[in-house]
Coordinates of C-alpha atoms and ligand atoms in Angstrom, one line a residue:
Chain A
X1 CA -148.4 7.2 -134.1
X2 CA -149.8 9.3 -137.0
X3 CA -146.8 8.5 -139.2
X4 CA -147.0 4.8 -138.8
X5 CA -148.7 3.9 -142.0
X6 CA -146.9 6.2 -144.4
X7 CA -144.8 4.0 -146.7
X8 CA -142.2 5.0 -149.2
X9 CA -143.3 3.5 -152.5
X10 CA -141.2 5.2 -155.2
X11 CA -138.7 8.0 -156.0
X12 CA -140.3 11.2 -157.0
X13 CA -138.1 11.2 -160.1
X14 CA -139.6 7.8 -161.3
X15 CA -142.8 9.5 -162.6
X16 CA -143.5 12.4 -164.9
X17 CA -146.6 14.4 -165.6
X18 CA -149.1 12.3 -167.5
X19 CA -147.6 9.0 -166.4
X20 CA -148.9 6.1 -164.3
X21 CA -146.6 3.9 -162.4
X22 CA -147.4 0.5 -160.8
X23 CA -145.8 -0.5 -157.5
X24 CA -146.1 -3.6 -155.5
X25 CA -146.2 -3.5 -151.7
X26 CA -146.4 -7.0 -150.3
X27 CA -149.8 -8.2 -151.4
X28 CA -150.9 -4.8 -152.5
X29 CA -150.7 -3.4 -156.0
X30 CA -150.8 0.4 -156.1
X31 CA -150.9 2.8 -159.0
X32 CA -149.3 6.2 -158.8
X33 CA -150.3 9.0 -161.1
X34 CA -148.7 12.3 -161.9
X35 CA -151.4 14.8 -162.8
X36 CA -149.7 18.0 -163.8
X37 CA -147.1 17.5 -161.1
X38 CA -149.4 16.4 -158.3
X39 CA -149.2 12.7 -157.3
X40 CA -152.2 10.6 -156.6
X41 CA -152.5 6.9 -155.6
X42 CA -155.2 4.3 -156.1
X43 CA -155.3 0.5 -156.1
X44 CA -153.7 -0.7 -159.2
X45 CA -156.1 -3.6 -159.7
X46 CA -159.2 -2.8 -161.7
X47 CA -162.4 -3.5 -159.7
X48 CA -163.9 -5.4 -162.7
X49 CA -161.5 -8.2 -163.4
X50 CA -157.8 -8.8 -163.2
X51 CA -156.1 -5.9 -164.9
X52 CA -153.4 -3.5 -163.8
X53 CA -154.5 0.1 -164.3
X54 CA -150.9 1.2 -164.6
X55 CA -150.9 -0.6 -168.0
X56 CA -154.0 1.4 -169.0
X57 CA -154.3 4.8 -170.5
X58 CA -154.3 8.0 -168.5
X59 CA -156.7 10.4 -170.2
X60 CA -156.4 13.7 -168.3
X61 CA -157.7 12.8 -164.8
X62 CA -159.2 9.6 -165.9
X63 CA -157.6 6.2 -166.0
X64 CA -158.9 3.7 -168.5
X65 CA -158.4 0.0 -167.9
X66 CA -156.3 -1.7 -170.5
X67 CA -158.5 -4.9 -170.5
X68 CA -162.1 -3.8 -171.0
X69 CA -162.0 -0.1 -171.1
X70 CA -163.5 0.6 -167.7
X71 CA -162.8 4.1 -166.5
X72 CA -162.1 5.7 -163.1
X73 CA -161.5 9.2 -161.8
X74 CA -158.0 9.2 -160.5
X75 CA -158.6 11.8 -157.8
X76 CA -161.6 10.1 -156.2
X77 CA -161.5 6.5 -157.5
X78 CA -165.0 6.9 -158.8
X79 CA -166.0 4.3 -161.4
X80 CA -167.5 5.9 -164.5
X81 CA -170.0 3.4 -165.7
X82 CA -170.0 0.0 -167.3
X83 CA -168.4 -2.4 -166.9
X84 CA -167.4 -0.9 -163.6
X85 CA -169.8 -1.4 -160.7
X86 CA -167.4 -0.7 -157.8
X87 CA -165.2 2.4 -157.2
X88 CA -161.5 2.2 -156.8
X89 CA -159.8 2.6 -153.5
X90 CA -157.6 5.8 -153.3
X91 CA -154.8 6.5 -150.9
X92 CA -153.4 9.7 -149.4
X93 CA -150.0 10.6 -150.9
X94 CA -147.2 12.9 -149.8
X95 CA -143.8 13.7 -151.2
X96 CA -141.0 13.7 -148.6
X97 CA -137.7 14.9 -150.0
X98 CA -137.0 12.6 -152.9
X99 CA -139.6 10.0 -151.9
X100 CA -143.3 9.4 -152.7
X101 CA -145.1 8.1 -149.7
X102 CA -148.5 6.5 -149.5
X103 CA -150.6 6.1 -146.4
X104 CA -151.9 2.6 -146.0
X105 CA -154.7 1.7 -143.7
Chain B
X1 CA -188.3 9.5 -182.1
X2 CA -190.8 6.9 -180.7
X3 CA -192.8 8.1 -177.8
X4 CA -191.7 6.5 -174.6
X5 CA -193.8 3.4 -174.0
X6 CA -195.7 2.6 -170.8
X7 CA -194.6 -1.0 -170.6
X8 CA -191.3 -2.2 -172.1
X9 CA -190.9 -6.0 -172.3
X10 CA -187.4 -7.3 -172.7
X11 CA -187.1 -10.9 -173.8
X12 CA -183.7 -12.5 -173.2
X13 CA -182.1 -11.7 -169.8
X14 CA -178.4 -12.0 -170.9
X15 CA -175.9 -9.3 -171.0
X16 CA -177.7 -7.0 -173.5
X17 CA -181.1 -7.5 -171.8
X18 CA -179.7 -6.7 -168.3
X19 CA -177.9 -3.6 -169.6
X20 CA -181.0 -2.4 -171.4
X21 CA -183.2 -2.8 -168.3
X22 CA -180.7 -0.9 -166.1
X23 CA -180.2 1.8 -168.7
X24 CA -183.9 2.4 -169.1
X25 CA -184.1 3.2 -165.4
X26 CA -180.9 5.2 -165.4
X27 CA -182.3 7.4 -168.2
X28 CA -185.4 8.1 -166.2
X29 CA -187.9 5.8 -167.8
X30 CA -190.7 5.5 -165.3
X31 CA -193.0 3.0 -167.1
X32 CA -193.1 -0.7 -166.3
X33 CA -190.2 -3.0 -167.3
X34 CA -190.5 -6.7 -167.5
X35 CA -187.4 -8.8 -168.2
X36 CA -187.9 -12.4 -169.2
X37 CA -185.0 -14.8 -169.4
X38 CA -184.7 -18.5 -170.1
X39 CA -181.8 -19.0 -167.6
X40 CA -181.9 -19.5 -163.9
X41 CA -179.4 -16.6 -163.2
X42 CA -179.9 -12.9 -163.3
X43 CA -178.2 -11.2 -166.4
X44 CA -174.5 -12.0 -166.4
X45 CA -171.3 -11.5 -168.4
X46 CA -170.2 -14.4 -170.4
X47 CA -166.4 -13.7 -170.9
X48 CA -165.5 -15.3 -167.6
X49 CA -167.2 -18.5 -168.5
X50 CA -164.2 -19.6 -170.6
X51 CA -161.7 -17.9 -168.3
X52 CA -161.9 -17.1 -164.6
X53 CA -165.1 -19.0 -163.9
X54 CA -163.9 -22.0 -165.8
X55 CA -160.6 -21.8 -163.9
X56 CA -162.5 -21.8 -160.6
X57 CA -161.0 -18.4 -159.8
X58 CA -164.2 -16.6 -159.2
X59 CA -167.7 -17.5 -157.8
X60 CA -170.7 -17.6 -160.1
X61 CA -172.1 -14.4 -158.6
X62 CA -169.0 -12.4 -159.7
X63 CA -170.2 -12.8 -163.3
X64 CA -173.6 -11.1 -162.6
X65 CA -174.0 -7.7 -164.1
X66 CA -175.9 -6.6 -160.9
X67 CA -177.0 -8.5 -157.8
X68 CA -180.4 -10.1 -158.0
X69 CA -181.8 -7.5 -155.6
X70 CA -181.1 -4.7 -158.1
X71 CA -184.0 -5.6 -160.3
X72 CA -186.6 -5.5 -157.5
X73 CA -185.1 -2.3 -156.1
X74 CA -185.4 -0.7 -159.5
X75 CA -188.9 -1.8 -160.3
X76 CA -187.9 -4.3 -162.9
X77 CA -190.1 -7.3 -163.0
X78 CA -187.4 -10.0 -163.6
X79 CA -188.7 -13.4 -164.5
X80 CA -185.9 -16.0 -164.7
X81 CA -186.4 -19.4 -166.0
X82 CA -189.2 -18.5 -168.4
X83 CA -189.0 -19.0 -172.2
X84 CA -190.9 -17.0 -174.8
X85 CA -192.4 -19.2 -177.5
X86 CA -194.2 -16.7 -179.7
X87 CA -194.6 -13.0 -180.5
X88 CA -198.1 -11.8 -181.5
X89 CA -197.2 -8.5 -183.1
X90 CA -200.7 -7.6 -184.0
X91 CA -201.9 -8.0 -180.4
X92 CA -198.6 -6.7 -179.0
X93 CA -198.0 -9.6 -176.6
X94 CA -195.5 -12.4 -176.1
X95 CA -196.5 -16.0 -175.2
X96 CA -194.4 -18.0 -172.7
X97 CA -193.8 -21.7 -172.6
X98 CA -195.8 -21.9 -169.4
X99 CA -198.9 -20.6 -171.2
X100 CA -198.8 -17.0 -169.8
X101 CA -199.0 -14.1 -172.2
X102 CA -197.3 -10.8 -171.5
X103 CA -198.5 -7.7 -173.2
X104 CA -196.1 -4.9 -174.3
X105 CA -196.1 -1.4 -175.7
X106 CA -192.6 -1.8 -176.9
X107 CA -190.7 -5.0 -177.1
X108 CA -186.9 -5.5 -177.0
X109 CA -185.4 -8.7 -178.2
X110 CA -182.1 -9.6 -176.6
X111 CA -182.1 -13.3 -177.4
X112 CA -178.4 -13.7 -177.9
X113 CA -176.9 -16.7 -179.6
X114 CA -176.3 -20.3 -178.9
X115 CA -173.4 -22.6 -179.5
X116 CA -173.5 -24.1 -183.0
X117 CA -173.9 -27.9 -182.7
X118 CA -171.6 -30.4 -184.3
X119 CA -173.3 -32.3 -187.1
X120 CA -171.5 -35.6 -187.4
X121 CA -171.9 -39.2 -186.2
X122 CA -171.4 -39.5 -182.5
X123 CA -171.9 -35.7 -181.8
X124 CA -174.7 -36.5 -179.5
X125 CA -172.5 -38.3 -177.0
X126 CA -173.0 -36.9 -173.5
X127 CA -169.3 -36.2 -173.2
X128 CA -169.4 -33.9 -176.2
X129 CA -169.7 -30.5 -174.5
X130 CA -170.4 -26.9 -175.5
X131 CA -169.6 -23.6 -173.8
X132 CA -172.2 -20.9 -173.8
X133 CA -173.8 -20.5 -170.4
X134 CA -172.9 -20.9 -166.7
X135 CA -174.2 -24.4 -166.6
X136 CA -171.9 -25.4 -169.5
X137 CA -168.9 -23.7 -167.8
X138 CA -169.4 -25.5 -164.5
X139 CA -169.9 -28.8 -166.2
X140 CA -166.7 -28.4 -168.2
X141 CA -164.8 -27.3 -165.2
X142 CA -165.5 -30.7 -163.6
X143 CA -163.4 -32.4 -166.3
X144 CA -160.3 -30.1 -166.2
X145 CA -158.1 -32.3 -164.1
X146 CA -154.5 -33.2 -164.3
X147 CA -154.1 -35.9 -166.9
X148 CA -157.6 -35.6 -168.3
X149 CA -157.5 -35.7 -172.1
X150 CA -159.5 -33.0 -173.7
X151 CA -160.1 -32.6 -177.4
X152 CA -161.2 -29.2 -178.5
X153 CA -162.9 -29.0 -181.9
X154 CA -162.5 -25.5 -183.4
X155 CA -159.6 -23.0 -182.7
X156 CA -161.9 -20.0 -182.2
X157 CA -161.7 -17.8 -179.2
X158 CA -163.8 -19.9 -176.9
X159 CA -162.1 -23.1 -177.8
X160 CA -158.6 -21.6 -177.3
X161 CA -159.5 -19.9 -174.1
X162 CA -160.8 -23.2 -172.7
X163 CA -157.7 -24.9 -174.0
X164 CA -155.6 -22.4 -172.1
X165 CA -157.5 -23.0 -168.8
X166 CA -157.3 -26.7 -169.3
X167 CA -153.6 -26.6 -169.8
X168 CA -153.2 -24.6 -166.6
X169 CA -155.1 -27.4 -164.8
X170 CA -152.7 -30.0 -166.2
X171 CA -155.1 -31.5 -168.7
X172 CA -153.7 -32.9 -172.0
X173 CA -155.2 -30.8 -174.7
X174 CA -155.5 -31.4 -178.4
X175 CA -157.1 -28.7 -180.6
X176 CA -158.4 -29.7 -184.0
X177 CA -159.0 -26.9 -186.5
X178 CA -160.2 -27.2 -190.0
X179 CA -158.7 -24.0 -191.2
X180 CA -155.0 -23.4 -191.8
X181 CA -154.7 -21.0 -188.9
X182 CA -156.6 -20.5 -185.6
X183 CA -159.0 -17.6 -185.4
X184 CA -159.3 -17.3 -189.1
X185 CA -162.8 -15.9 -188.9
X186 CA -161.8 -12.8 -186.9
X187 CA -158.1 -12.0 -187.4
X188 CA -155.2 -11.7 -189.8
X189 CA -153.4 -15.0 -190.4
X190 CA -150.3 -13.4 -188.8
X191 CA -152.2 -13.1 -185.5
X192 CA -153.6 -16.6 -185.9
X193 CA -150.0 -17.9 -186.2
X194 CA -148.9 -15.9 -183.2
X195 CA -151.7 -17.5 -181.1
X196 CA -150.9 -20.9 -182.5
X197 CA -147.3 -20.6 -181.3
X198 CA -148.5 -19.4 -177.9
X199 CA -150.6 -22.5 -177.5
X200 CA -147.9 -24.9 -178.8
X201 CA -145.4 -23.4 -176.4
X202 CA -147.9 -24.1 -173.6
X203 CA -148.1 -27.7 -174.5
X204 CA -151.3 -27.8 -176.6
X205 CA -151.3 -30.3 -179.5
X206 CA -152.7 -27.9 -182.0
X207 CA -153.5 -29.4 -185.4
X208 CA -154.7 -27.2 -188.2
X209 CA -156.2 -28.2 -191.5
X210 CA -157.9 -31.1 -189.9
X211 CA -161.6 -32.0 -190.4
X212 CA -163.3 -34.1 -187.8
X213 CA -165.7 -36.6 -189.3
X214 CA -166.9 -38.8 -186.5
X215 CA -166.8 -39.3 -182.7
X216 CA -167.1 -42.8 -181.3
X217 CA -166.9 -44.3 -177.8
X218 CA -164.3 -47.0 -177.6
X219 CA -163.4 -48.8 -174.3
X220 CA -164.7 -45.8 -172.2
X221 CA -162.7 -43.2 -174.2
X222 CA -163.9 -41.1 -177.1
X223 CA -162.2 -41.5 -180.4
X224 CA -162.3 -38.6 -182.7
X225 CA -161.8 -39.5 -186.3
X226 CA -160.5 -37.0 -188.9
X227 CA -161.0 -36.9 -192.7
X228 CA -157.4 -38.0 -193.3
X229 CA -158.0 -41.2 -191.3
X230 CA -156.2 -40.2 -188.1
X231 CA -157.7 -40.7 -184.6
X232 CA -157.4 -38.7 -181.4
X233 CA -158.3 -40.3 -178.1
X234 CA -160.0 -38.1 -175.4
X235 CA -162.0 -38.2 -172.3
X236 CA -164.1 -35.3 -173.3
X237 CA -164.7 -33.2 -176.4
X238 CA -165.4 -29.5 -176.3
X239 CA -166.9 -28.2 -179.5
X240 CA -166.2 -24.5 -180.1
X241 CA -167.4 -24.1 -183.7
X242 CA -169.1 -20.8 -183.5
X243 CA -172.5 -19.4 -182.5
X244 CA -175.9 -19.1 -184.1
X245 CA -178.2 -16.2 -183.3
X246 CA -181.5 -17.1 -181.7
X247 CA -183.7 -15.7 -184.4
X248 CA -186.5 -18.3 -184.5
X249 CA -189.0 -16.2 -182.5
X250 CA -188.4 -13.1 -184.6
X251 CA -188.6 -15.1 -187.8
X252 CA -191.8 -16.8 -186.9
X253 CA -193.3 -13.4 -186.1
X254 CA -192.4 -12.2 -189.5
X255 CA -189.7 -9.7 -188.6
X256 CA -186.9 -9.2 -191.1
X257 CA -184.1 -11.7 -190.3
X258 CA -180.8 -12.4 -192.2
X259 CA -178.5 -14.4 -190.0
X260 CA -179.6 -12.0 -187.2
X261 CA -182.6 -9.8 -186.6
X262 CA -182.2 -6.9 -188.9
X263 CA -182.0 -3.5 -187.2
X264 CA -181.0 0.0 -188.1
X265 CA -178.4 2.0 -186.1
X266 CA -181.2 2.7 -183.5
X267 CA -182.0 -0.9 -182.9
X268 CA -185.3 -0.7 -184.7
X269 CA -186.5 -3.8 -186.4
X270 CA -189.0 -3.9 -189.3
X271 CA -191.8 -3.4 -186.7
X272 CA -191.8 0.0 -185.1
X273 CA -192.8 -1.4 -181.7
X274 CA -190.1 -4.0 -181.7
X275 CA -186.4 -3.4 -181.1
X276 CA -183.4 -5.7 -180.8
X277 CA -179.8 -5.6 -179.4
X278 CA -176.8 -7.8 -178.8
X279 CA -175.6 -10.9 -180.5
X280 CA -179.0 -11.6 -182.0
X281 CA -178.9 -8.5 -184.2
X282 CA -177.6 -7.9 -187.7
X283 CA -177.4 -4.1 -187.3
X284 CA -176.4 -1.2 -189.4
X285 CA -173.2 0.4 -188.3
X286 CA -172.9 3.9 -189.7
X287 CA -169.1 4.0 -189.2
X288 CA -168.6 1.0 -191.4
X289 CA -171.5 1.8 -193.7
X290 CA -172.8 -1.8 -193.6
X291 CA -174.8 -4.2 -191.6
X292 CA -173.0 -6.8 -189.5
X293 CA -173.6 -9.2 -186.7
X294 CA -171.2 -9.3 -183.8
X295 CA -170.6 -11.6 -180.9
X296 CA -168.8 -9.4 -178.5
X297 CA -169.1 -8.0 -175.0
X298 CA -168.8 -4.4 -176.3
X299 CA -171.7 -4.8 -178.6
X300 CA -173.9 -6.5 -176.0
X301 CA -173.1 -3.6 -173.6
X302 CA -173.1 -0.5 -175.7
X303 CA -175.6 -1.4 -178.4
X304 CA -178.1 -2.3 -175.6
X305 CA -177.4 1.0 -173.8
X306 CA -178.0 2.9 -177.0
X307 CA -181.1 1.1 -178.0
X308 CA -182.6 1.4 -174.5
X309 CA -182.1 5.1 -174.7
X310 CA -183.8 5.2 -178.0
X311 CA -186.7 3.3 -176.5
X312 CA -186.9 5.8 -173.7
X313 CA -187.3 8.6 -176.2
X314 CA -183.7 9.4 -177.2
X315 CA -182.5 9.9 -180.8
X316 CA -178.8 8.9 -180.8
X317 CA -177.6 6.1 -183.0
X318 CA -175.2 3.4 -181.9
X319 CA -172.0 3.9 -183.9
X320 CA -168.8 2.3 -182.6
X321 CA -165.8 0.6 -184.0
X322 CA -166.3 -3.1 -183.2
X323 CA -164.0 -4.2 -180.4
X324 CA -163.3 -7.6 -178.9
X325 CA -160.8 -9.0 -176.5
X326 CA -159.6 -12.4 -175.4
X327 CA -157.4 -13.6 -172.5
X328 CA -155.3 -16.7 -173.0
X329 CA -152.4 -17.6 -170.6
X330 CA -150.7 -14.3 -170.0
X331 CA -151.8 -12.8 -173.2
X332 CA -154.6 -10.2 -173.5
X333 CA -155.4 -9.8 -177.2
X334 CA -157.7 -7.0 -178.3
X335 CA -159.1 -6.5 -181.8
X336 CA -160.8 -3.4 -183.1
X337 CA -162.4 -3.0 -186.5
X338 CA -164.2 -5.5 -188.8
X339 CA -162.6 -5.0 -192.2
X340 CA -163.6 -7.3 -195.0
X341 CA -160.1 -6.9 -196.5
X342 CA -156.9 -4.9 -196.1
X343 CA -153.8 -4.2 -198.2
X344 CA -151.1 -4.6 -195.6
X345 CA -150.2 -4.8 -191.9
X346 CA -148.2 -2.2 -190.0
X347 CA -146.5 -3.6 -186.9
X348 CA -145.5 -1.6 -183.8
X349 CA -143.2 -4.1 -182.3
X350 CA -143.1 -7.7 -183.5
X351 CA -144.4 -11.2 -182.5
X352 CA -141.3 -11.8 -180.3
X353 CA -141.8 -8.7 -178.2
X354 CA -143.6 -8.6 -174.9
X355 CA -146.2 -6.4 -176.3
X356 CA -147.2 -5.2 -179.8
X357 CA -149.8 -3.5 -181.8
X358 CA -150.7 -4.3 -185.4
X359 CA -152.7 -2.2 -187.8
X360 CA -154.4 -3.4 -190.9
X361 CA -154.3 -0.7 -193.5
X362 CA -156.4 -0.1 -196.5
X363 CA -155.6 2.8 -198.9
X364 CA -153.2 4.1 -196.3
X365 CA -155.9 4.2 -193.6
X366 CA -156.1 2.1 -190.5
X367 CA -159.1 -0.2 -190.7
X368 CA -158.4 -2.6 -187.9
X369 CA -156.0 -2.9 -185.0
X370 CA -154.8 -5.7 -182.8
X371 CA -153.0 -5.2 -179.5
X372 CA -151.1 -7.9 -177.7
X373 CA -150.6 -7.0 -174.0
X374 CA -150.8 -3.4 -175.2
X375 CA -154.3 -2.4 -174.2
X376 CA -153.2 1.2 -173.6
X377 CA -152.9 1.7 -177.3
X378 CA -156.4 0.4 -178.0
X379 CA -158.3 3.7 -177.3
X380 CA -156.2 5.8 -179.6
X381 CA -156.2 3.0 -182.2
X382 CA -160.0 2.9 -182.1
X383 CA -160.1 6.6 -182.5
X384 CA -157.9 6.4 -185.6
X385 CA -160.0 3.7 -187.1
X386 CA -163.2 5.7 -186.4
X387 CA -161.8 8.8 -188.1
X388 CA -160.5 6.8 -191.0
X389 CA -157.8 9.2 -192.1
X390 CA -154.6 8.3 -193.8
X391 CA -151.6 7.8 -191.5
X392 CA -147.9 7.8 -192.3
X393 CA -147.0 4.1 -192.1
X394 CA -143.4 4.8 -191.1
X395 CA -144.4 6.8 -188.1
X396 CA -147.2 4.4 -187.2
X397 CA -144.6 1.6 -187.2
X398 CA -142.3 3.6 -184.9
X399 CA -143.1 2.4 -181.4
X400 CA -141.4 5.5 -180.0
X401 CA -144.0 7.7 -181.6
X402 CA -146.9 7.8 -179.1
X403 CA -150.1 6.5 -180.6
X404 CA -152.0 9.2 -178.7
X405 CA -150.0 11.9 -180.5
X406 CA -150.6 10.2 -183.9
X407 CA -154.3 9.9 -183.1
X408 CA -154.4 13.6 -182.3
X409 CA -152.6 14.6 -185.5
X410 CA -154.7 12.6 -187.9
Ligands
FAD1 C1 -167.7 -18.5 -173.3 C2 -167.8 -17.1 -173.9 C3 -166.7 -16.3 -173.7 C4 -166.8 -15.0 -174.3 N1 -165.7 -14.2 -174.1 C5 -165.7 -12.9 -174.7 C6 -164.6 -12.1 -174.5 O1 -163.6 -12.4 -174.0 N2 -164.7 -10.8 -175.1 C7 -165.8 -10.4 -175.7 O2 -165.8 -9.3 -176.2 N3 -166.9 -11.2 -175.9 C8 -166.9 -12.4 -175.3 N4 -168.0 -13.3 -175.5 C9 -169.2 -12.7 -176.2 C10 -170.2 -12.1 -175.3 O3 -170.3 -12.7 -174.1 C11 -171.5 -12.0 -176.0 O4 -171.4 -11.2 -177.1 C12 -172.6 -11.5 -175.1 O5 -172.9 -12.4 -174.1 C13 -173.9 -11.3 -175.9 O6 -174.9 -10.8 -175.1 P1 -176.4 -11.0 -175.5 O7 -177.2 -10.4 -174.3 O8 -176.7 -10.4 -176.8 O9 -176.7 -12.5 -175.6 P2 -176.6 -13.6 -174.4 O10 -175.7 -13.2 -173.4 O11 -176.5 -14.9 -175.1 O12 -178.1 -13.5 -173.7 C14 -179.2 -14.0 -174.4 C15 -180.2 -14.5 -173.3 O13 -181.5 -14.7 -173.9 C16 -182.0 -15.9 -173.4 N5 -183.0 -16.4 -174.4 C17 -182.9 -16.8 -175.6 N6 -184.0 -17.1 -176.2 C18 -185.0 -16.9 -175.2 C19 -186.4 -17.1 -175.2 N7 -187.1 -17.5 -176.2 N8 -187.0 -16.8 -174.1 C20 -186.4 -16.3 -173.0 N9 -185.0 -16.1 -173.0 C21 -184.3 -16.4 -174.1 C22 -180.8 -16.8 -173.3 O14 -181.1 -17.9 -172.5 C23 -179.8 -15.9 -172.8 O15 -179.8 -15.8 -171.4 C24 -167.9 -14.5 -174.9 C25 -169.0 -15.4 -175.1 C26 -169.0 -16.7 -174.5 C27 -170.2 -17.6 -174.7
FES2 S1 -160.6 -5.5 -165.9 FE1 -160.8 -3.4 -166.0 S2 -162.5 -3.0 -167.2 FE2 -162.4 -5.2 -167.0

């Protein structure tokens, strides 16, 4: 069942280029990004402490944590130096009709 | 700049010391590195000590900058639990309390600061606590139970953060502050008032303009007496009355010290073989054009990185707008800038909003910014302060104008 883990998380119209949107899926917090029209998804919780990246600042393809300024590459989740030691989990995304879907594991 | 040394000795294995050791390796320094620290733990971050660690929300290891194994894996001779007692600058070596001496080609002092002690009768009571290291945080945590009565002396960041955690654990909290507003040392009175309201709304008995004169044990409880003759009963007292830089070693060794080891923007002290970084420094900041001492995570982190790079042969100064944050209840407050004075404040949003940013302005230029649950505006705010150009206050006050756009224009 290849489609099993694709979950609709938001409407495509809910997010515009340069925006970050936080969504909650049960226990999971996910951040959606619109980079020039292409949607990406990562965990919304910073790997450093307890902050939602969706409240941070999207600087091109880099998301900066609102709490202590930790930075991650949106496309890969790679942490870009202190205070970040751990990378951010990323999720595959697709747009189906009006919906943004994220593949959970 | 200075030729890369063969053996770099770092004394003080706190945040700055740990960052410096790691940075030396990351920048390709291949000489020997020794890291000596008075504490039992590998270098760790202190902010959680008055927040998540105090609340019992994270294990001790989560505060570590790197796992212990990192140091051996990276050829860093880490020696925990060892205290330096003297620096012999002529012989280029440091003496330890256990009698060992450690030679160096270049020395980095990251000695940090310690909690300022209360100086009043009864202050030596064992239930008068301080909060600076992991041991302190775990000890205080033991007392944060429902119904416990906690008196916090000093409404600075650490005292208020601890008060917030104590309230969450159901303790009865009284905060006694000698100034008229909390946080007077570091923020505008308007922000202090906002934080005062936050604490009172959360059930803290916050009393300002109150000087504590004595602490006495009476029938098992502590009685805190104030200058105007009132008393507060508590099971424990937490004193959060500021920090004092650990300058004694440097002073005894004849280095320039003025409330902090004096350094330039490269972390160089008055001895070309000795550098310093972190809370212990009174360093020159080229953006502000003056020397200052900071007690902040950013400075421990970024100044240490910059100085380590200089020690490895680099030539870039450390020049950043000072920046600090605090987390209390559901509020994340961040402050950038360290102005000595300002003409007025420009608010983006107000104290009753869910989030706001306040700029302190001088001669039409932003010199400081405070964000309340508005961290996303911090980066552009810091850029605006660093650039120091005039901004139209009307547009600055308009929350609909994106700060990023304003930052780009100015
Ligand atoms: C409870 C608490 C909460 C904080 N919260 C925040 C916050 O929310 N945001 C923020 O920006 N900043 C915060 N800070 C400030 C920040 O943690 C400090 O600025 C930072 O720890 C300074 O790092 P440092 O390495 O200079 O000093 P330290 O971390 O103090 O490290 C110095 C180390 O040197 C060791 N040492 C001293 N003398 C000797 C000697 N003679 N021999 C061997 N070792 C020695 C000490 O034992 C210590 O381990 C907080 C600080 C505390 C205490
Ligand atoms: S919580 Fe994100 S950088 Fe600290």
